[in-house]
Every structure is written in C-alpha cells, then in structure tokens.
PDB file of C-alpha atoms in Angstrom:
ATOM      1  CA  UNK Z  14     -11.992 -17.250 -28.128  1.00  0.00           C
ATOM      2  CA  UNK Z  15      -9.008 -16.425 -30.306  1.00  0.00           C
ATOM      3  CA  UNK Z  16      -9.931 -17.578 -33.469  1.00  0.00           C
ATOM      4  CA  UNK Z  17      -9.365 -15.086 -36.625  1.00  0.00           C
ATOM      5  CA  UNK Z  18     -12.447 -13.332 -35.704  1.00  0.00           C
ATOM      6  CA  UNK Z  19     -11.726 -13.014 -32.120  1.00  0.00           C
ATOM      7  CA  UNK Z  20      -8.241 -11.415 -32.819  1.00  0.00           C
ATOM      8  CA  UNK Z  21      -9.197  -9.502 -35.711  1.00  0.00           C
ATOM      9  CA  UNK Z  22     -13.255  -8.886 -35.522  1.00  0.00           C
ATOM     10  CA  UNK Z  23     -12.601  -6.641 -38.437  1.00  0.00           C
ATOM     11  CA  UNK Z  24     -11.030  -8.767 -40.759  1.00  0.00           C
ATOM     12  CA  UNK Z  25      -7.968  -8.003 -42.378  1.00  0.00           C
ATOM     13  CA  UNK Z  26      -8.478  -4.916 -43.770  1.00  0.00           C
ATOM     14  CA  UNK Z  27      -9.252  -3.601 -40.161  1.00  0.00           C
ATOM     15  CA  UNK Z  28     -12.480  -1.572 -40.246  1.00  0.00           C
ATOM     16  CA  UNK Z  29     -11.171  -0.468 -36.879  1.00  0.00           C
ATOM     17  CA  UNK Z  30     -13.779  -2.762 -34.766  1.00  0.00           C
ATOM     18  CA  UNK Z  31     -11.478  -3.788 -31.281  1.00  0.00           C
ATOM     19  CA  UNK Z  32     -10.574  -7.668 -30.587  1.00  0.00           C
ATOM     20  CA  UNK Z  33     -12.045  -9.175 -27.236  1.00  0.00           C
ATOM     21  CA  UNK Z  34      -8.171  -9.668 -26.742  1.00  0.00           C
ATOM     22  CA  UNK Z  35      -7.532  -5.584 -26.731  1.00  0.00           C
ATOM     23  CA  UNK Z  36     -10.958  -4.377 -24.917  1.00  0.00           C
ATOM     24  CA  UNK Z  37      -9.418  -7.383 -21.706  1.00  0.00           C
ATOM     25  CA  UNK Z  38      -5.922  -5.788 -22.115  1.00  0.00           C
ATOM     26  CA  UNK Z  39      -7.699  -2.455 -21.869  1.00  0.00           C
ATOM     27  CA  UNK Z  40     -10.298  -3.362 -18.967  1.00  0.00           C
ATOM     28  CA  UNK Z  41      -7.247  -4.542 -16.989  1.00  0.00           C
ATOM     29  CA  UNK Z  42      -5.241  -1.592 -17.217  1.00  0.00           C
ATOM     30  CA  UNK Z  43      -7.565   0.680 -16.211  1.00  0.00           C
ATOM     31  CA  UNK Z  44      -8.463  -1.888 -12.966  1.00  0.00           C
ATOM     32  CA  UNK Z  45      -5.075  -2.307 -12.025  1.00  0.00           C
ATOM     33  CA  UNK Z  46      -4.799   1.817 -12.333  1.00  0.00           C
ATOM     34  CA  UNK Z  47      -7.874   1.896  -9.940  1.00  0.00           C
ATOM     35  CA  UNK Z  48      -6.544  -0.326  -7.499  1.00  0.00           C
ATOM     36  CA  UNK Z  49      -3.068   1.477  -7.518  1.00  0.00           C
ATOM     37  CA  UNK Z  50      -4.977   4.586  -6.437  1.00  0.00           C
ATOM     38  CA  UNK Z  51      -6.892   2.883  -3.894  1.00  0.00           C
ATOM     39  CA  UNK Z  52      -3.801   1.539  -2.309  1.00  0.00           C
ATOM     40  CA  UNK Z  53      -2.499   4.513  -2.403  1.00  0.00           C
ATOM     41  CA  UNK Z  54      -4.479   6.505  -0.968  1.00  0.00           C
ATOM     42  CA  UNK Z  55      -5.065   3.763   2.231  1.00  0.00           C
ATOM     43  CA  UNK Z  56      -1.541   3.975   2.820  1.00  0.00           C
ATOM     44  CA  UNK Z  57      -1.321   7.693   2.593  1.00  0.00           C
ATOM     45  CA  UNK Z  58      -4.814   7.380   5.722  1.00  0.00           C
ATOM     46  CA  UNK Z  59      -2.886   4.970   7.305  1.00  0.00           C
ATOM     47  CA  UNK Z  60       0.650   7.031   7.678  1.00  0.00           C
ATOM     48  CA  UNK Z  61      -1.274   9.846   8.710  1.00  0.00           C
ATOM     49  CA  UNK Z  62      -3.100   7.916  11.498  1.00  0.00           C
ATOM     50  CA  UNK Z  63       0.338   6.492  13.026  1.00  0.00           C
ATOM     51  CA  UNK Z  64       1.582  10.604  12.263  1.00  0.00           C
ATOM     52  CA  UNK Z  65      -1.314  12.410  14.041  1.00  0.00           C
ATOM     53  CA  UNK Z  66      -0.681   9.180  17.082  1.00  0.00           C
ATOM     54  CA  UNK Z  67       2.981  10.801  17.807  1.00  0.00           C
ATOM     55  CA  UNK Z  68       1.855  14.513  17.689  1.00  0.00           C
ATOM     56  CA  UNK Z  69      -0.896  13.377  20.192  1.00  0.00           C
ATOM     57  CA  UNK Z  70       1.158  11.503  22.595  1.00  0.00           C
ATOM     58  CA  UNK Z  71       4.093  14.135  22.601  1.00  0.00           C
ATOM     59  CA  UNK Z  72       0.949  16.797  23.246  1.00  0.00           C
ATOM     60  CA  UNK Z  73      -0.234  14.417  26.525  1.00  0.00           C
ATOM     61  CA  UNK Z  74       3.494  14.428  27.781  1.00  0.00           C
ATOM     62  CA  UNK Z  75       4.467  18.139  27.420  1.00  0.00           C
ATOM     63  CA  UNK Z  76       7.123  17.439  24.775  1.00  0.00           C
ATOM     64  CA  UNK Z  77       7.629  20.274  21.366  1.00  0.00           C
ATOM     65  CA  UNK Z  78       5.732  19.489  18.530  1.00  0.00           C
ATOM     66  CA  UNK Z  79       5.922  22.784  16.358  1.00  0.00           C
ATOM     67  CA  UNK Z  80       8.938  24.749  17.901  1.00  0.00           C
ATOM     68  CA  UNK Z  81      11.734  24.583  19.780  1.00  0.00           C
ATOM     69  CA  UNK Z  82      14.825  22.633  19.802  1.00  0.00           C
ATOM     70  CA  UNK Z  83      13.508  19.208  19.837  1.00  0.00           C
ATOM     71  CA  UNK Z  84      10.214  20.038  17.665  1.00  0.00           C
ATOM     72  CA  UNK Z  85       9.211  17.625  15.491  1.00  0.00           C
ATOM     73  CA  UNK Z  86      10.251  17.677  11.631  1.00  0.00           C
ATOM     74  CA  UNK Z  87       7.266  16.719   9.546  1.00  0.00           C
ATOM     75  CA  UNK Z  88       9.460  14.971   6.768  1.00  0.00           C
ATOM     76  CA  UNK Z  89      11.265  12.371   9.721  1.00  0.00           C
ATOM     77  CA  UNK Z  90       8.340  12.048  10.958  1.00  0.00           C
ATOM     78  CA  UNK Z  91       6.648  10.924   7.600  1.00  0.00           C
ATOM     79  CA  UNK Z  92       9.465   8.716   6.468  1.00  0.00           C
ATOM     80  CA  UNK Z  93       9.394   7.096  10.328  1.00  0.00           C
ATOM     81  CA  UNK Z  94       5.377   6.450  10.081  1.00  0.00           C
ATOM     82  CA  UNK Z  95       6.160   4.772   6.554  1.00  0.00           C
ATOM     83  CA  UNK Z  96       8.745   2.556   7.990  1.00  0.00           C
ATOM     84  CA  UNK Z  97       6.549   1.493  10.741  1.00  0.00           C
ATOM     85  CA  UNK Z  98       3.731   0.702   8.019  1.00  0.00           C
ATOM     86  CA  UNK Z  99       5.774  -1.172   5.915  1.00  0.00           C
ATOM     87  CA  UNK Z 100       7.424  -3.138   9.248  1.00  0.00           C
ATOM     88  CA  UNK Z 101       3.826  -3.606  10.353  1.00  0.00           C
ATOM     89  CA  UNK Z 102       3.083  -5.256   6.252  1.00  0.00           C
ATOM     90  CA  UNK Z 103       6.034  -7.505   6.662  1.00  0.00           C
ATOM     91  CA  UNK Z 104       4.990  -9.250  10.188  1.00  0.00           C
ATOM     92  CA  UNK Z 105       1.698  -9.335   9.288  1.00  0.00           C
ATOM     93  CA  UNK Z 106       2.547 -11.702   5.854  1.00  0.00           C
ATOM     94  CA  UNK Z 107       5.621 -13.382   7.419  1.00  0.00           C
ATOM     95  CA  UNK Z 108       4.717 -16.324   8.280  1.00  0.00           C
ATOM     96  CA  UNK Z 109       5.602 -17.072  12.046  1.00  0.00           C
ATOM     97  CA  UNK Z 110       6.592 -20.606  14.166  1.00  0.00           C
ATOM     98  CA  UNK Z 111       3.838 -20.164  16.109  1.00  0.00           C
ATOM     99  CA  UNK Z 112       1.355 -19.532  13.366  1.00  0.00           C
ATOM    100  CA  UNK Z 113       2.814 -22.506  11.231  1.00  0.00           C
ATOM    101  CA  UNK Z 114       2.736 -24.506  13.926  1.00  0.00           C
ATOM    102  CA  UNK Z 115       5.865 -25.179  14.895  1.00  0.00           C
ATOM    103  CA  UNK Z 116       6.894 -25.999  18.286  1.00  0.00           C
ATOM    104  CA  UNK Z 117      10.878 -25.586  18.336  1.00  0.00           C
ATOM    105  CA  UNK Z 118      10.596 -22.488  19.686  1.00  0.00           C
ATOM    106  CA  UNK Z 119       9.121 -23.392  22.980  1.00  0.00           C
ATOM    107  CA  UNK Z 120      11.471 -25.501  24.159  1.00  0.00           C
TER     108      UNK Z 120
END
C-alpha cells in the first residue's frame, strides 16, 4: 500500500493525481467532522430535555419560572443541565465495585 506509487500515484513530477494516503487522511477528517456535529447536537437535545424537566416541575409546584424574584435564569440553568450531563457521562463510564465485581463494599 505505500509503495512509490501509492504515495505518489503521479510520479515525481506530480501530475496532481491524490495518494490513497491523502484521499484516507481526507475521508477521516471529514468523518470525524460529522461525528463532532452529531455529538453535538445530542448533547445540545439532551441539555434541553433535563432544561424543559426543571421548568416543568417548578410549573407543577407553583414556583417562578419567567418573573419574579426567584425566576429562573436561563444561562444557570443551562450551565446546571450541562453539569448534570456530564456527571451523568462520568458514572455511567466509571467503573463501579459492584459492577467489577467486587465485594468489599458489602461488608
């Protein structure tokens, strides 16, 4: 795979033909771009799912949402929901005694 022709399917002189070693560099960066959007975008669903779960529970118990004093401030609110997406990320891939099977715990 990278012989001479492989790396330079042109030859030396370069008649501008691209190497299989440039068209996987190129394939992977524009996968990797495609995935970053992805994962962004299921992160930016998922924040506003945990978001829309406050404003709904401090609707069912009479508490301020959009005024008054102790309304709630869509920015704290936002950076609150990320922290409890990113806590949720980190239990979820920590590994735990129970799931590793260790029993030191239980005693």
């Amino acid at each position: 795979m990278f012989s001479a022709d492989a790396l330079l399917p042109g030859g030396a002189d370069g008649d501008g033909a691209q190497s299989a070693l440039d068209d996987l560099v190129e394939k992977s960066h524009k996968h990797a771009v495609g995935v970053s959007k992805e994962l962004r975008s299921g992160i930016r669903e998922s924040i506003e799912i945990l978001a829309n779960e406050v404003i709904a529970q401090r609707i069912a118990g009479n508490k301020a949402v959009y005024d008054g004093p102790n309304r709630v401030d869509a920015k704290v609110l936002t950076t609150q929901c990320l922290g409890v997406y990113l806590h949720g990320c980190w239990c979820c891939s920590t590994p735990s005694p129970v799931r590793a099977g260790h029993r030191a715990h239980q005693r």
